[in-house]
Coordinates of C-alpha atoms in Angstrom, one line a residue:
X715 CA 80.9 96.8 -11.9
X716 CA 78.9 94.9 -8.9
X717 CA 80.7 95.0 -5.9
X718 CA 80.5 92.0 -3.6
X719 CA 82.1 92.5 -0.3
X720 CA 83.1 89.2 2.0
X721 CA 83.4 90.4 5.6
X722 CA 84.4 87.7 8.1
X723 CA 87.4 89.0 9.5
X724 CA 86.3 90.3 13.7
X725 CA 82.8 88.7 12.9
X726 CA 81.6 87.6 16.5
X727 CA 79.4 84.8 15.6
X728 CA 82.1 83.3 13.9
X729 CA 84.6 83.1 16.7
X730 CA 87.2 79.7 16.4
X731 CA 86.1 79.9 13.0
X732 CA 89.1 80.2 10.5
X733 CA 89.7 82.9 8.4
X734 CA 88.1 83.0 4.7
X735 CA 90.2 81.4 2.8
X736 CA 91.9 83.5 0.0
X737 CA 92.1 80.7 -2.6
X738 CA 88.0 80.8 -2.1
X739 CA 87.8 84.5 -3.2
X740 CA 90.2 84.2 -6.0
X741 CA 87.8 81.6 -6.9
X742 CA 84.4 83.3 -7.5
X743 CA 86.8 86.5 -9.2
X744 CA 87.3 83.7 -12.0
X745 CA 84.4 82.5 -12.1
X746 CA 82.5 85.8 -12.5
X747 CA 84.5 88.6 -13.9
X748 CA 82.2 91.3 -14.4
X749 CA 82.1 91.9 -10.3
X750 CA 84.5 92.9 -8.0
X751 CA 85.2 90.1 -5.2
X752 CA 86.1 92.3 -2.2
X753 CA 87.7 90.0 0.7
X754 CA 87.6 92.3 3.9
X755 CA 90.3 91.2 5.7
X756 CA 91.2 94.1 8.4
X757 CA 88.2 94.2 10.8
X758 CA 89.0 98.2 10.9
X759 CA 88.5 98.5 7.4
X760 CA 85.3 97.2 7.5
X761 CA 83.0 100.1 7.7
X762 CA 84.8 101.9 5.3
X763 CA 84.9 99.1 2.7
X764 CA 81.4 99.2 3.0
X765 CA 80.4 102.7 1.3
X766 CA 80.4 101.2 -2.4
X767 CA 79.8 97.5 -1.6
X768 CA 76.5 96.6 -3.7
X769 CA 76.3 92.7 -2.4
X770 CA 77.8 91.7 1.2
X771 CA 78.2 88.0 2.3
X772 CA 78.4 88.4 5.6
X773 CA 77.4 86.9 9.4
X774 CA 76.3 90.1 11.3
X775 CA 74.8 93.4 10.2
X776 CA 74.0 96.5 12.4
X777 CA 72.4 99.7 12.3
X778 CA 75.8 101.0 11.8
X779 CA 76.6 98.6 9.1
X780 CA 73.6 99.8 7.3
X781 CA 74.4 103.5 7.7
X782 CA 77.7 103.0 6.1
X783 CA 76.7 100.4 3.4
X784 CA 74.9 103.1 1.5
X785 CA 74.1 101.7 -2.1
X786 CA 74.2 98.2 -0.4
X787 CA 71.4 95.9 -2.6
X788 CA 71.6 92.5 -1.1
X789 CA 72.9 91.1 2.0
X790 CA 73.5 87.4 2.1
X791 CA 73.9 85.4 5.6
X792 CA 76.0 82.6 6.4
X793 CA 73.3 81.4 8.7
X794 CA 70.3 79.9 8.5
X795 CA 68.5 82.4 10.9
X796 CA 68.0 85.8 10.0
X797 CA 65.9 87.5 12.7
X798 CA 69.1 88.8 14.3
X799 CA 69.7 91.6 11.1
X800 CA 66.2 92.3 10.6
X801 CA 66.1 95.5 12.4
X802 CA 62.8 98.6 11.5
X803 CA 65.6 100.0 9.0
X804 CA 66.9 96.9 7.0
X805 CA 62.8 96.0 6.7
X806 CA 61.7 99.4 5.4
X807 CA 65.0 99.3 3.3
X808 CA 64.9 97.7 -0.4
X809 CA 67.9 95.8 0.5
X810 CA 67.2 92.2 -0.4
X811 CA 68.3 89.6 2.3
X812 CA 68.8 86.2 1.8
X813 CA 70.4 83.5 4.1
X814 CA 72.1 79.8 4.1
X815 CA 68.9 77.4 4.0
X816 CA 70.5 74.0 3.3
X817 CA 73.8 74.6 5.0
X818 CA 73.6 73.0 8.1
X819 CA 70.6 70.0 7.4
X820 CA 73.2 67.5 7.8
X821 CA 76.0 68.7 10.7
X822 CA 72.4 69.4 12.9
X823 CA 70.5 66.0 11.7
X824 CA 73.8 64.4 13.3
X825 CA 74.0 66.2 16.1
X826 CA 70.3 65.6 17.3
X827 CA 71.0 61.9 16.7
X828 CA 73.5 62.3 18.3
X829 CA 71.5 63.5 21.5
X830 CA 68.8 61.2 21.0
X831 CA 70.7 58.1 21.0
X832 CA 73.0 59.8 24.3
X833 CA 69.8 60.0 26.3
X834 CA 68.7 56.5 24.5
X835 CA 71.7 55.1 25.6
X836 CA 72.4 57.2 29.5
X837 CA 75.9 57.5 28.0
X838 CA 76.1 60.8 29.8
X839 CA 75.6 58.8 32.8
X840 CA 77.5 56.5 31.6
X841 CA 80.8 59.3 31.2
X842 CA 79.9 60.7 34.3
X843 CA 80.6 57.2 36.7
X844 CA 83.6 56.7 34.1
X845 CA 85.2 60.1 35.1
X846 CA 84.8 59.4 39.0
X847 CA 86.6 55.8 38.1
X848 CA 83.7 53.5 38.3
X849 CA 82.8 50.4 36.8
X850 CA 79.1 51.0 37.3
X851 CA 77.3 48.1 35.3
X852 CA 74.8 48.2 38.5
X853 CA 74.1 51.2 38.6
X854 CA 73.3 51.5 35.3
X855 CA 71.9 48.0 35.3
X856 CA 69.3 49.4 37.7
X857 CA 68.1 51.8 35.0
X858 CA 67.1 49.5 32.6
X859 CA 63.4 50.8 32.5
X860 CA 64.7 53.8 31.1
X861 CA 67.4 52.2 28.8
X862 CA 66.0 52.1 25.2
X863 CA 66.4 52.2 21.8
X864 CA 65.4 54.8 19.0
X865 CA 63.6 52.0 16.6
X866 CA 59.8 52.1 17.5
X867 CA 60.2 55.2 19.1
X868 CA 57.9 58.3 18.0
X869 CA 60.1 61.6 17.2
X870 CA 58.3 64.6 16.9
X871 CA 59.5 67.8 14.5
X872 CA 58.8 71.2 15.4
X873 CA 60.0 73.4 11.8
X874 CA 59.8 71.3 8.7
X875 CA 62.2 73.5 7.0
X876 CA 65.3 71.7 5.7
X877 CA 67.2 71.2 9.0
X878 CA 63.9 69.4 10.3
X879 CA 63.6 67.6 7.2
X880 CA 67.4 66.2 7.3
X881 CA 66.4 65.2 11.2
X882 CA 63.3 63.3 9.7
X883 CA 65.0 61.7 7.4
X884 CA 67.6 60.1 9.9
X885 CA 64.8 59.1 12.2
X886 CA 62.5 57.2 10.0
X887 CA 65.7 55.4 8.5
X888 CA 66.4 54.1 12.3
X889 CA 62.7 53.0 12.3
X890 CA 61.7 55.6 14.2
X891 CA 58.0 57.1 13.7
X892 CA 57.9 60.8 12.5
X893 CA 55.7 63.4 13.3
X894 CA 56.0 67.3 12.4
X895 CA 54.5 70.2 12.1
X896 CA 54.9 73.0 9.6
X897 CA 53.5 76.6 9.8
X898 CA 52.9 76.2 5.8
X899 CA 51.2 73.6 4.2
X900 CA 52.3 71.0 1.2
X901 CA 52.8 67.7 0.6
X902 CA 54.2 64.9 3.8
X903 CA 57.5 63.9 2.7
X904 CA 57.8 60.3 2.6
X905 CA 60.2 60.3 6.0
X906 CA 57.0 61.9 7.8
X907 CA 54.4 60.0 8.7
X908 CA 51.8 62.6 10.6
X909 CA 52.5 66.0 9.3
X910 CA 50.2 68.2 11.7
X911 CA 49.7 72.2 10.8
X912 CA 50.7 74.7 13.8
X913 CA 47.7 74.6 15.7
X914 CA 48.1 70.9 16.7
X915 CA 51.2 71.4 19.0
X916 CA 49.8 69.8 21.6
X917 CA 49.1 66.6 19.5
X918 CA 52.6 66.6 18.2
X919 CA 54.1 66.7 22.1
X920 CA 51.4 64.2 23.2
X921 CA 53.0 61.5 21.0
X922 CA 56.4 61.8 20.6
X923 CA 59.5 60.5 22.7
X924 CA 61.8 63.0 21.3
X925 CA 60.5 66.4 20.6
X926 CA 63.4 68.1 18.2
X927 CA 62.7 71.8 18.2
X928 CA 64.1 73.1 14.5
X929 CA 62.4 76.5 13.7
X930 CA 63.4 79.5 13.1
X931 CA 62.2 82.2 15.7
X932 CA 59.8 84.6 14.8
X933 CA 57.2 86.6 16.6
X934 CA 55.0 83.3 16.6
X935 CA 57.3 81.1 17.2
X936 CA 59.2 83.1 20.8
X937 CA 58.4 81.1 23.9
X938 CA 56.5 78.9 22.1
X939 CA 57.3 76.3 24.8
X940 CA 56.5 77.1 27.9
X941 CA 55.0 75.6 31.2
X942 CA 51.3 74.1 29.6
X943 CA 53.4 72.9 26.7
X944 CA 56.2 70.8 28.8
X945 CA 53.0 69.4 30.6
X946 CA 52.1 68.0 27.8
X947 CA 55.0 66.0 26.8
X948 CA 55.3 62.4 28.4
X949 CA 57.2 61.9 31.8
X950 CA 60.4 60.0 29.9
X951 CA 60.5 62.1 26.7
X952 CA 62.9 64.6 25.7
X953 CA 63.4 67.7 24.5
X954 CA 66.3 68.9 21.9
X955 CA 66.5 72.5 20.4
X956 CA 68.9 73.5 17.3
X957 CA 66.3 76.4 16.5
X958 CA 67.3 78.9 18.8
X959 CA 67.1 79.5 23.2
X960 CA 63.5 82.0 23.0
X961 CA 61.5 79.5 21.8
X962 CA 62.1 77.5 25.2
X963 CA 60.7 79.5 28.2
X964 CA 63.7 78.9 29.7
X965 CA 62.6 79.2 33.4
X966 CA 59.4 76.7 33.0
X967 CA 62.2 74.3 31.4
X968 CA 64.2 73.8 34.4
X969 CA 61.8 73.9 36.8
X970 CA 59.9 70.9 34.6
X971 CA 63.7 69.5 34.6
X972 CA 64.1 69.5 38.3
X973 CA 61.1 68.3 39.1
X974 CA 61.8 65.2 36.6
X975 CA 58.3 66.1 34.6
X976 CA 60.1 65.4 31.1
X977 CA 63.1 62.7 31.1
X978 CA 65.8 65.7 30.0
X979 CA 66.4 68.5 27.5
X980 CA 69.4 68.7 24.6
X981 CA 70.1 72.4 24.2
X982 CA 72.3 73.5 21.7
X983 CA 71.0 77.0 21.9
X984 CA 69.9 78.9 25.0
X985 CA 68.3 82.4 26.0
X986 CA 69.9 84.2 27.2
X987 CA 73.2 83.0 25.2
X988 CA 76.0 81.8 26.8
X989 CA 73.3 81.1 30.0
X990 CA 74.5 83.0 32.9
X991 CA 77.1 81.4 35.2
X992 CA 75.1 80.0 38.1
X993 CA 72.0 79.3 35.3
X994 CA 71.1 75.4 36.6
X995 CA 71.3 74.1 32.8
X996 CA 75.3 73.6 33.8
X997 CA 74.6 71.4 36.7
X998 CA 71.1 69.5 35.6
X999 CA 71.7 65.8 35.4
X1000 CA 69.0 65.7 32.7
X1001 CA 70.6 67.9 30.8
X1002 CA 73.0 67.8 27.4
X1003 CA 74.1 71.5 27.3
X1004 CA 76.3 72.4 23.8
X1005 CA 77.9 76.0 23.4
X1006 CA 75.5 76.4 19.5
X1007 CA 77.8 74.6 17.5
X1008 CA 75.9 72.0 15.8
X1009 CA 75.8 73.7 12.6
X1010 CA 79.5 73.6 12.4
X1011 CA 81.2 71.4 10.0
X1012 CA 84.2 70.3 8.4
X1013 CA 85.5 72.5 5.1
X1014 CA 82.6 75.2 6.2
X1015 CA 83.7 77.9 3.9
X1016 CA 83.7 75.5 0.9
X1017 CA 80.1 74.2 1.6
X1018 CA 79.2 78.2 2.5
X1019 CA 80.8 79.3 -0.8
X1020 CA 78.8 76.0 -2.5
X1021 CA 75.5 77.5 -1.7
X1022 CA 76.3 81.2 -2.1
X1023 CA 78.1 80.9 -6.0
X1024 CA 74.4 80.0 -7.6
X1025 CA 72.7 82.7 -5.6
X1026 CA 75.3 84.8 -6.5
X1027 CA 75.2 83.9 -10.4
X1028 CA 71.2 84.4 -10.1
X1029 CA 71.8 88.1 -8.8
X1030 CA 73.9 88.6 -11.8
X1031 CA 71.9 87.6 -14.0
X1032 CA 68.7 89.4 -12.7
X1033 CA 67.1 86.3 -12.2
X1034 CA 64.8 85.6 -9.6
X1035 CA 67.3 84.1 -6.7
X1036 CA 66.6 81.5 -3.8
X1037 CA 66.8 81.2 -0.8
X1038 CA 65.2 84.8 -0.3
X1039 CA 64.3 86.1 3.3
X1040 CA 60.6 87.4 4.0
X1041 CA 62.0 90.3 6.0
X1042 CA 58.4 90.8 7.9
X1043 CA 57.7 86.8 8.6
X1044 CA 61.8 86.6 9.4
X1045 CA 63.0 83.6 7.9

């Protein structure tokens, strides 16, 4: 009988999250009865629990997760990203990995527009003459150059995958023009209207307003954006990342920052993670600095479970399974 371990319980990239609930594991025991649903719930057990496990749905996975998880077959990931168990051993191993594509598309698409329309907007100026107990219509008057609106504007998509997808789709229904690039090729969805290959970067930050970073990061895809990059982008636009911190050099963004060369940056994710304590990201006026939580949503465990019971089912059935990791390309 297949195995299938669930090991939340001490995960550190799930911290604040609620436990998994118990009702969920009962759940897929019912609905497929010829494996055994394994709910690790004591963080010491872990390892242990681990020897026989044949499928783990999981967060995290180290080199001493693999040495213990020794007739482990397929590792499935709560997150979208994967380069963070992809270590020489799990590559070289025949352990299949796959992760949680189509999770997060529409918590992140909300919480870029969210961003975009805060800059739009200067509500966080806005909040911060509020919090020292000023009316400050002048003030705010006097940047009226700057105050805008996200109709007409031009968005541009770094990662076409389905988190820069959802984030196209929002944009072009505010009117907004889309542009993106993808490493692969394919058809333009119908929400893009420019849909540039990787080598026209510079095109894509030329143009847009809003440059939304949403790729995974891979070997090609660290410090991507650096100093020659951020020069290219227009004085007023802005730059948001839900992909992850490397693929911002961090340094040449907050000295482009300071030195008011782009109108501001939305970081969900930074590098290193949490920034260090006197990092200038904190205190930057042009910047909107979240602690990597726009994937989060409400019911998460349902919507995880959601996505994991057909992959699950395909496993089962020996049939060829999505959302499937290239281990070498790392996503």
């Amino acid at each position: 009988m297949t195995k299938v371990s669930i090991s939340f319980a001490g995960a550190s990239g799930l911290t604040g999250f609620p436990e998994f609930p118990i009702a969920l594991a009962n759940q897929l025991q019912a609905e497929f009865p010829q494996a055994k649903i394994n709910l690790i719930q004591d963080a010491d057990r872990r390892l242990a629990e681990f020897a026989d496990t044949d499928v783990l749905y999981a967060v995290r996975f180290g080199k001493k997760d693999f040495a213990a998880a020794k007739q482990l077959k397929w590792l499935h990931l709560t997150s979208a990203g994967a380069t963070h168990v992809l270590f020489p051993e799990i590559i070289e191993s025949d352990i299949l990995v796959t992760n949680s594509r189509g999770l997060y598309g529409i918590p992140i698409a909300e919480h870029v527009l969210g961003v975009m329309i805060m800059f739009a907007r200067r509500f966080h100026e806005a909040y911060r003459f509020q919090s020292e107990g000023k009316w400050a219509r002048q003030e705010m008057l006097r940047r009226f150059p700057l105050l805008a609106e996200l109709h007409s504007r031009t968005v541009g998509i770094i990662g076409l995958g389905s988190i820069g997808l959802a984030v196209a789709e929002r944009c072009k229904a505010l009117g907004m023009c889309v542009v993106a690039n993808k490493r692969r090729g394919g058809d333009k969805p119908a929400c893009v209207d420019e849909l540039f290959g990787p080598d026209d970067l510079a095109q894509l930050l030329q143009q847009s307003d809003y440059v939304v970073i949403a790729a995974p990061l891979t070997a090609e895809t660290k410090g991507l954006i650096g100093e020659s990059e951020l020069r290219l982008m227009k004085p007023t636009a802005f730059i948001i990342n839900v992909g992850r911190g490397a693929i911002i050099q961090e340094a040449a963004l907050i000295d482009a920052l300071k030195e008011d060369r782009i109108g501001g940056a939305g970081l969900d994710v930074t590098d290193p993670e949490p920034p260090e304590l006197d990092s200038k990201l904190f205190y930057l006026p042009n910047v909107i600095l979240t602690p990597h939580y726009s994937g989060i949503r409400s019911n998460y465990w349902e919507h995880s479970v959601a996505l994991f019971r057909p992959i699950l089912s395909q496993y089962l059935r020996a049939e060829p399974m999505d959302n499937v990791v290239d281990k070498r390309g790392g996503y």
